PDB file of C-alpha atoms in Angstrom:
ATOM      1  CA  UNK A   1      21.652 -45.344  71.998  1.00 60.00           C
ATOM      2  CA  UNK A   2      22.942 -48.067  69.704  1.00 66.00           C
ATOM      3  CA  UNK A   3      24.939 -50.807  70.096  1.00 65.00           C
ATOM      4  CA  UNK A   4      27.232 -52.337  67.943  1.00 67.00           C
ATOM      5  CA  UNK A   5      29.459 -54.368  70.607  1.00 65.00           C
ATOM      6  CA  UNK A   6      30.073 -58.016  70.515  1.00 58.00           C
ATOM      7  CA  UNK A   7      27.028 -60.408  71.276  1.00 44.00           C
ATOM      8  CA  UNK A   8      29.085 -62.246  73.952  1.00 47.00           C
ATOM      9  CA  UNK A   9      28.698 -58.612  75.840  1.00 47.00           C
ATOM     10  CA  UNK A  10      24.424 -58.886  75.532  1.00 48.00           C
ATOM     11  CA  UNK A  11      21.988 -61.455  76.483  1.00 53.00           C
ATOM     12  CA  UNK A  12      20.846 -63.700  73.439  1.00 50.00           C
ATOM     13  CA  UNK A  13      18.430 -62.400  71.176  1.00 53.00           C
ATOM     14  CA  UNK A  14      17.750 -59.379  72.957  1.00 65.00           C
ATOM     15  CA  UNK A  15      17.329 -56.439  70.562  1.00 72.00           C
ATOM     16  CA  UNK A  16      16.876 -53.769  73.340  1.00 75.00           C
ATOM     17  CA  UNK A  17      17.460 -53.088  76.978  1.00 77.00           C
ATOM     18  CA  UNK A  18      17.332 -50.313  79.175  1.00 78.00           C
ATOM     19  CA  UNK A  19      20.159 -49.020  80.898  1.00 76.00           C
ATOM     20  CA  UNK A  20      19.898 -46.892  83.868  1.00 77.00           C
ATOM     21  CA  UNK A  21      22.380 -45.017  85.457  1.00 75.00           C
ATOM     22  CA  UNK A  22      21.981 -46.127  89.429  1.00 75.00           C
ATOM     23  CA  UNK A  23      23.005 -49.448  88.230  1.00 74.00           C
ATOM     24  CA  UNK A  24      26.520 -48.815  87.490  1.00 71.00           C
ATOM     25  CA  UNK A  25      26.589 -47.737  91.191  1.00 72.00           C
ATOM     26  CA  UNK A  26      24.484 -50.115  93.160  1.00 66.00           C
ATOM     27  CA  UNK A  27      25.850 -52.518  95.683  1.00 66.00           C
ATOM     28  CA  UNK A  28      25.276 -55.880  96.108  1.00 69.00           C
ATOM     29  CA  UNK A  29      22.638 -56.028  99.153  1.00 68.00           C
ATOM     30  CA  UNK A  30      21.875 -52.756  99.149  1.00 68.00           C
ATOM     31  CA  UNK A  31      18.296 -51.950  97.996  1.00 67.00           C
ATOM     32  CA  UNK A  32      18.371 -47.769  97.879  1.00 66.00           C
ATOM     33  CA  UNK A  33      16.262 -45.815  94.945  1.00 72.00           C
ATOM     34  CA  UNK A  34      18.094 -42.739  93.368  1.00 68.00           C
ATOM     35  CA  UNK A  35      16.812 -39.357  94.248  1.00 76.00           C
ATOM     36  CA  UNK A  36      17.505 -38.796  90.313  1.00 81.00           C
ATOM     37  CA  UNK A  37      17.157 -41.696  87.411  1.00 83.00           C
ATOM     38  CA  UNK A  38      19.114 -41.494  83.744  1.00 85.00           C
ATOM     39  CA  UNK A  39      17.438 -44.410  81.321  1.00 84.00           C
ATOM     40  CA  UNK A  40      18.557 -44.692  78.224  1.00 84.00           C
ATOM     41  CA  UNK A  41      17.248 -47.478  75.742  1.00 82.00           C
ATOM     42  CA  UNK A  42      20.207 -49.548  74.043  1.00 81.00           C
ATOM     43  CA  UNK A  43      19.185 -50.722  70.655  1.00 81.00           C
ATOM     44  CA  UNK A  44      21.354 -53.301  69.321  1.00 83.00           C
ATOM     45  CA  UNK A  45      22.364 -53.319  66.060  1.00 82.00           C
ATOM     46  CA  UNK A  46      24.595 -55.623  65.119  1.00 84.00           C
ATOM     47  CA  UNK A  47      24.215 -57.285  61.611  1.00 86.00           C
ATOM     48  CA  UNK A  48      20.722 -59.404  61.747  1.00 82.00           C
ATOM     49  CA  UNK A  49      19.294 -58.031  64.883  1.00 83.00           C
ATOM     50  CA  UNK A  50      16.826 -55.688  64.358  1.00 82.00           C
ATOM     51  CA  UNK A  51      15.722 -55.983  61.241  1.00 86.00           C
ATOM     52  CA  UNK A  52      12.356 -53.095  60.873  1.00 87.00           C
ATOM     53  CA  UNK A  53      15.658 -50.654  62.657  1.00 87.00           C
ATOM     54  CA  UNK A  54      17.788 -51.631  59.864  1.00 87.00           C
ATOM     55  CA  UNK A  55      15.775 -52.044  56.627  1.00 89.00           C
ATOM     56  CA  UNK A  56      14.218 -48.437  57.238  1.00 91.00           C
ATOM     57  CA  UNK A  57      18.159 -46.745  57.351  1.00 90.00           C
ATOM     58  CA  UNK A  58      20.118 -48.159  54.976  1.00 92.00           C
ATOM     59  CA  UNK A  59      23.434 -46.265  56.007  1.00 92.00           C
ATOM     60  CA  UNK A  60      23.150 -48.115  59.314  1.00 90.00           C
ATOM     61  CA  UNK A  61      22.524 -51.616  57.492  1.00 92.00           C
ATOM     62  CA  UNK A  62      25.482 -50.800  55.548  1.00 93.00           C
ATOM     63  CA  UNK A  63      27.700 -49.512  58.748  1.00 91.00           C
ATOM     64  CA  UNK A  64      26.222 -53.151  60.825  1.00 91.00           C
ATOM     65  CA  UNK A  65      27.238 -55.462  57.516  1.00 93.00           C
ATOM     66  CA  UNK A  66      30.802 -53.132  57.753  1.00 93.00           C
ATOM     67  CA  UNK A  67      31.416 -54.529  61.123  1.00 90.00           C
ATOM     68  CA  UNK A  68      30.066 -57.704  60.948  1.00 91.00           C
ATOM     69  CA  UNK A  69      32.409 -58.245  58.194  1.00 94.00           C
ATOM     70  CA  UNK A  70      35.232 -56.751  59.911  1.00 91.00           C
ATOM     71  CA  UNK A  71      34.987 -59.400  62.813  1.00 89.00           C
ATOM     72  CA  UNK A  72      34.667 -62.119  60.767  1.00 92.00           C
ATOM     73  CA  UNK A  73      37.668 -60.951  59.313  1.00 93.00           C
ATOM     74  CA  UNK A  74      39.226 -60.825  61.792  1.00 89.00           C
ATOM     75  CA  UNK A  75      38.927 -64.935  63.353  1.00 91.00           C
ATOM     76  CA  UNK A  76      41.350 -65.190  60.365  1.00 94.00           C
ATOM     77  CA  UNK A  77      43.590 -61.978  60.137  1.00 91.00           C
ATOM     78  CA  UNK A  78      44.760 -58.847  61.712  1.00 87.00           C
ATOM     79  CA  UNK A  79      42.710 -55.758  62.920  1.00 85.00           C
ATOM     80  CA  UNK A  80      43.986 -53.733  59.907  1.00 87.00           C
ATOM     81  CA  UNK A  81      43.982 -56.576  57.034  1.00 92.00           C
ATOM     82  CA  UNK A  82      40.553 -57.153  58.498  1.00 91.00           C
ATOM     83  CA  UNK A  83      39.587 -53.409  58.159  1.00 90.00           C
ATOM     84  CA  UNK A  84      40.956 -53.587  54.675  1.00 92.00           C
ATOM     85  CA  UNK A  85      39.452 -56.429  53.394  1.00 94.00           C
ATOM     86  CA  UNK A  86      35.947 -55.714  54.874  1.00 93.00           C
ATOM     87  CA  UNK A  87      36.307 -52.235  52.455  1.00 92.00           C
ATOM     88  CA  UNK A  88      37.295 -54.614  49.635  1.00 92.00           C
ATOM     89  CA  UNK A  89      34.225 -56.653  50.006  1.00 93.00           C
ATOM     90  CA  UNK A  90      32.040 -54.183  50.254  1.00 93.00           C
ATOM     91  CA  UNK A  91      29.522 -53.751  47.480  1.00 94.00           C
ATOM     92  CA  UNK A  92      29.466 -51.214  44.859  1.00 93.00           C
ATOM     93  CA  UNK A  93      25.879 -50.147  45.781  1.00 93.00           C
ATOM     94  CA  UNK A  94      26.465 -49.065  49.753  1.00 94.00           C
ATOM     95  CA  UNK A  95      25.563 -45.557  49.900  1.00 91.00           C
ATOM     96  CA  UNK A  96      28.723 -45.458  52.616  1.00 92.00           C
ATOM     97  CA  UNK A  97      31.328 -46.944  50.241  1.00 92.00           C
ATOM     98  CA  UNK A  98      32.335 -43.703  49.311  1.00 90.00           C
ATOM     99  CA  UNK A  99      32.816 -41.903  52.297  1.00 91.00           C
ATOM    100  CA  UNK A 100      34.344 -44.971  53.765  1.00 90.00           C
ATOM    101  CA  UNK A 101      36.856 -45.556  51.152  1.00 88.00           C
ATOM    102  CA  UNK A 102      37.721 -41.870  51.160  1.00 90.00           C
ATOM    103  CA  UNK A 103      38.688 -41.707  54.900  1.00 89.00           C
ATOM    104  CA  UNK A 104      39.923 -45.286  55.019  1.00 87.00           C
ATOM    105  CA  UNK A 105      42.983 -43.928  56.879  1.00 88.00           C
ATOM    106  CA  UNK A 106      40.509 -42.614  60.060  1.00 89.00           C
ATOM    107  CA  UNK A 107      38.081 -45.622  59.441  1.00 85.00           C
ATOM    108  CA  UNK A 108      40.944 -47.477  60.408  1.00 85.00           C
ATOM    109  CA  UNK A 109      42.031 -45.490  63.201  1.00 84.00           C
ATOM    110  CA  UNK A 110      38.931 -45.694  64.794  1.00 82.00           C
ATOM    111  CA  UNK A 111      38.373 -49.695  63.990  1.00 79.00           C
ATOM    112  CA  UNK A 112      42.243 -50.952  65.909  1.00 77.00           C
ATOM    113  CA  UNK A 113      41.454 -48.390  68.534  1.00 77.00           C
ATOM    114  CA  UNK A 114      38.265 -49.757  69.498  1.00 71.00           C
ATOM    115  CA  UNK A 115      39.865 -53.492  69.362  1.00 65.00           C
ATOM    116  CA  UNK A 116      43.009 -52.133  71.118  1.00 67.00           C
ATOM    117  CA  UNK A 117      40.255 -50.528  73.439  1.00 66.00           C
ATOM    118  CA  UNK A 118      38.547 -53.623  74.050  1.00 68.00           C
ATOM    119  CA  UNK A 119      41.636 -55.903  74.491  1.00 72.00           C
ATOM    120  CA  UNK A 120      43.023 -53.767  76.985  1.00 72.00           C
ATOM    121  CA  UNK A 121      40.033 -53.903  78.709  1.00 75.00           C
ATOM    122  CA  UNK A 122      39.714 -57.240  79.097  1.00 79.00           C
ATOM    123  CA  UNK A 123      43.445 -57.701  80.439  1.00 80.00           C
ATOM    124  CA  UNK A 124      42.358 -54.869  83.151  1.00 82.00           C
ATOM    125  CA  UNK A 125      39.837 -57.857  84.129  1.00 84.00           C
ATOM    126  CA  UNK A 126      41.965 -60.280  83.934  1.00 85.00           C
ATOM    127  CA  UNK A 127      44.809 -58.374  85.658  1.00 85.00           C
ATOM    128  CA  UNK A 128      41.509 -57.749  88.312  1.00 84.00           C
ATOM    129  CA  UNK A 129      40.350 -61.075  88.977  1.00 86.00           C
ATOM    130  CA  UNK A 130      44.424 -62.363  89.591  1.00 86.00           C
ATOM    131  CA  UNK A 131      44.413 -59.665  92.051  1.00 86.00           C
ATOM    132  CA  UNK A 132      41.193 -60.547  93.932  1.00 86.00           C
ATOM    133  CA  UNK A 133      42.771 -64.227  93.857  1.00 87.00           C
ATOM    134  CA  UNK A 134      45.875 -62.756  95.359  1.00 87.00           C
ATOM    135  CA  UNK A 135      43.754 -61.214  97.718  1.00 87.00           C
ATOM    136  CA  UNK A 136      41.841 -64.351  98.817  1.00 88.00           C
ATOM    137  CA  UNK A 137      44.996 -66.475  99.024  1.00 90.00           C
ATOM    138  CA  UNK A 138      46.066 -63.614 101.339  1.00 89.00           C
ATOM    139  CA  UNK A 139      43.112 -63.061 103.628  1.00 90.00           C
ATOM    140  CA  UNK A 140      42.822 -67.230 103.895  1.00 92.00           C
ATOM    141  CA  UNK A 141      46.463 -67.248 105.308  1.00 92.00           C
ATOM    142  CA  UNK A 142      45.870 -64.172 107.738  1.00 91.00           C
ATOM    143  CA  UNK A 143      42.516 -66.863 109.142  1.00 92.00           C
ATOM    144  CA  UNK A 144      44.716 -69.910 109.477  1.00 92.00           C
ATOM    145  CA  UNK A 145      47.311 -67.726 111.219  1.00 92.00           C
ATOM    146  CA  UNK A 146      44.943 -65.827 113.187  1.00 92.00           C
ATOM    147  CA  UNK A 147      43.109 -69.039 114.457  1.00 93.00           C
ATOM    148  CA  UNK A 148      46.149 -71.174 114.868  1.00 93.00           C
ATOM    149  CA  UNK A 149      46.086 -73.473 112.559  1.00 93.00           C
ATOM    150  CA  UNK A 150      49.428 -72.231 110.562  1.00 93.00           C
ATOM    151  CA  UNK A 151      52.419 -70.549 111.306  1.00 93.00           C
ATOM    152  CA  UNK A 152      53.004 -66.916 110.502  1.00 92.00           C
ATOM    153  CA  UNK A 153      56.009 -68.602 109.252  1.00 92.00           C
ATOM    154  CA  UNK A 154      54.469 -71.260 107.038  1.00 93.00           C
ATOM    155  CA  UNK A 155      52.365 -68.725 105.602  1.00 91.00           C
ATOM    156  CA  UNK A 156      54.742 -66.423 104.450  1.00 90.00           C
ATOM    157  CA  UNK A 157      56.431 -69.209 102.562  1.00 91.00           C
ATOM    158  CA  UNK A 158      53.132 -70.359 101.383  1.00 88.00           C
ATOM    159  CA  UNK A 159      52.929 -66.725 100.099  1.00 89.00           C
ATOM    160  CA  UNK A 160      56.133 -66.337  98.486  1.00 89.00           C
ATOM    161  CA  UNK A 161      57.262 -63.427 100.559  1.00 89.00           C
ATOM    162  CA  UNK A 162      60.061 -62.774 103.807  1.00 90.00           C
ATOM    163  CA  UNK A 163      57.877 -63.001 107.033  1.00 89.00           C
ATOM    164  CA  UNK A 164      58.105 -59.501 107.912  1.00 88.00           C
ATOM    165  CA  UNK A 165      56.459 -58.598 104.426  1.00 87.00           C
ATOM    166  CA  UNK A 166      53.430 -61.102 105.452  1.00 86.00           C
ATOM    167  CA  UNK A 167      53.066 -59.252 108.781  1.00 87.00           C
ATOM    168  CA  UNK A 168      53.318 -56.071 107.363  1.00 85.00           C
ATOM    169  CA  UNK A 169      51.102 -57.082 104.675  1.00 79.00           C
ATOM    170  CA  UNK A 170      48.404 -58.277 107.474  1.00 71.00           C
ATOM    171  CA  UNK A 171      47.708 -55.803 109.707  1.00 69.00           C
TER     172      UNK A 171
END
């Protein structure tokens, strides 16, 4: 399988990894072996990783430069002026140009999707994370009001919620 996502999502000069499927469903603590085991070998190939991978396919050198470019692009501009000036810059010679430039409408499709993919995903984290903090706020009220230490009243305020919503909320 190849990789072309951002570097901040791999360990540092890695070039491969293997993935296996049990891992997206282990739990922390728990130390059971699958009955069945999917591995799959993740080659990344982002531009100037790789390089044997690369220099022997030229049509994926050409696709990693493409996106490369296209993220540089974009710490200055939009997804789409990025898209569009990545196809401007790219040289005459790329045995992808072609097909590229002739499908530029779905190359660019496919390019804001995947960033609209990936932003959205990482508000789902963040949106994640506020929740678990929520959570924890939560659960350490419930303790101090549980051991004594607060009111059910205090906490509530403390909360931002009516008393009977904090009661109903911690049962």
């Amino acid at each position: 399988m190849f990789n072309d996502g951002s570097l901040k999502q791999r360990k540092e000069g890695e070039d491969d990894q293997i993935l296996k499927l049990s891992d997206a469903f282990a739990r922390e603590g728990e130390d059971a072996e699958a009955d069945i085991e999917a591995r799959v070998r993740m080659i990344n190939i982002n531009y100037g990783n790789n390089e044997s991978l690369l220099a022997s396919c030229k049509p994926l050198k050409e696709y990693a430069w493409l996106v490369d470019r296209i993220r540089t692009n974009q710490e200055a501009m939009g997804i789409e002026e990025a898209v569009d000036r990545a196809m401007e810059e790219m040289p005459e010679d790329f045995a992808i140009r072609q097909f590229l430039i002739g499908h530029k409408a779905e190359v660019k499709d496919l390019c804001i999707t995947e960033y609209n993919e990936a932003e959205t995903l990482r508000m789902i984290r963040e949106e994640g994370r506020e929740e678990g903090r929520e959570e924890g706020i939560m659960e350490l009220l419930a303790n101090q009001v549980r051991a004594g230490d607060m009111s059910a009243e205090k906490a509530a305020q403390y909360a931002g919620m009516s008393l009977e919503q904090f009661l109903c909320y911690n049962k």
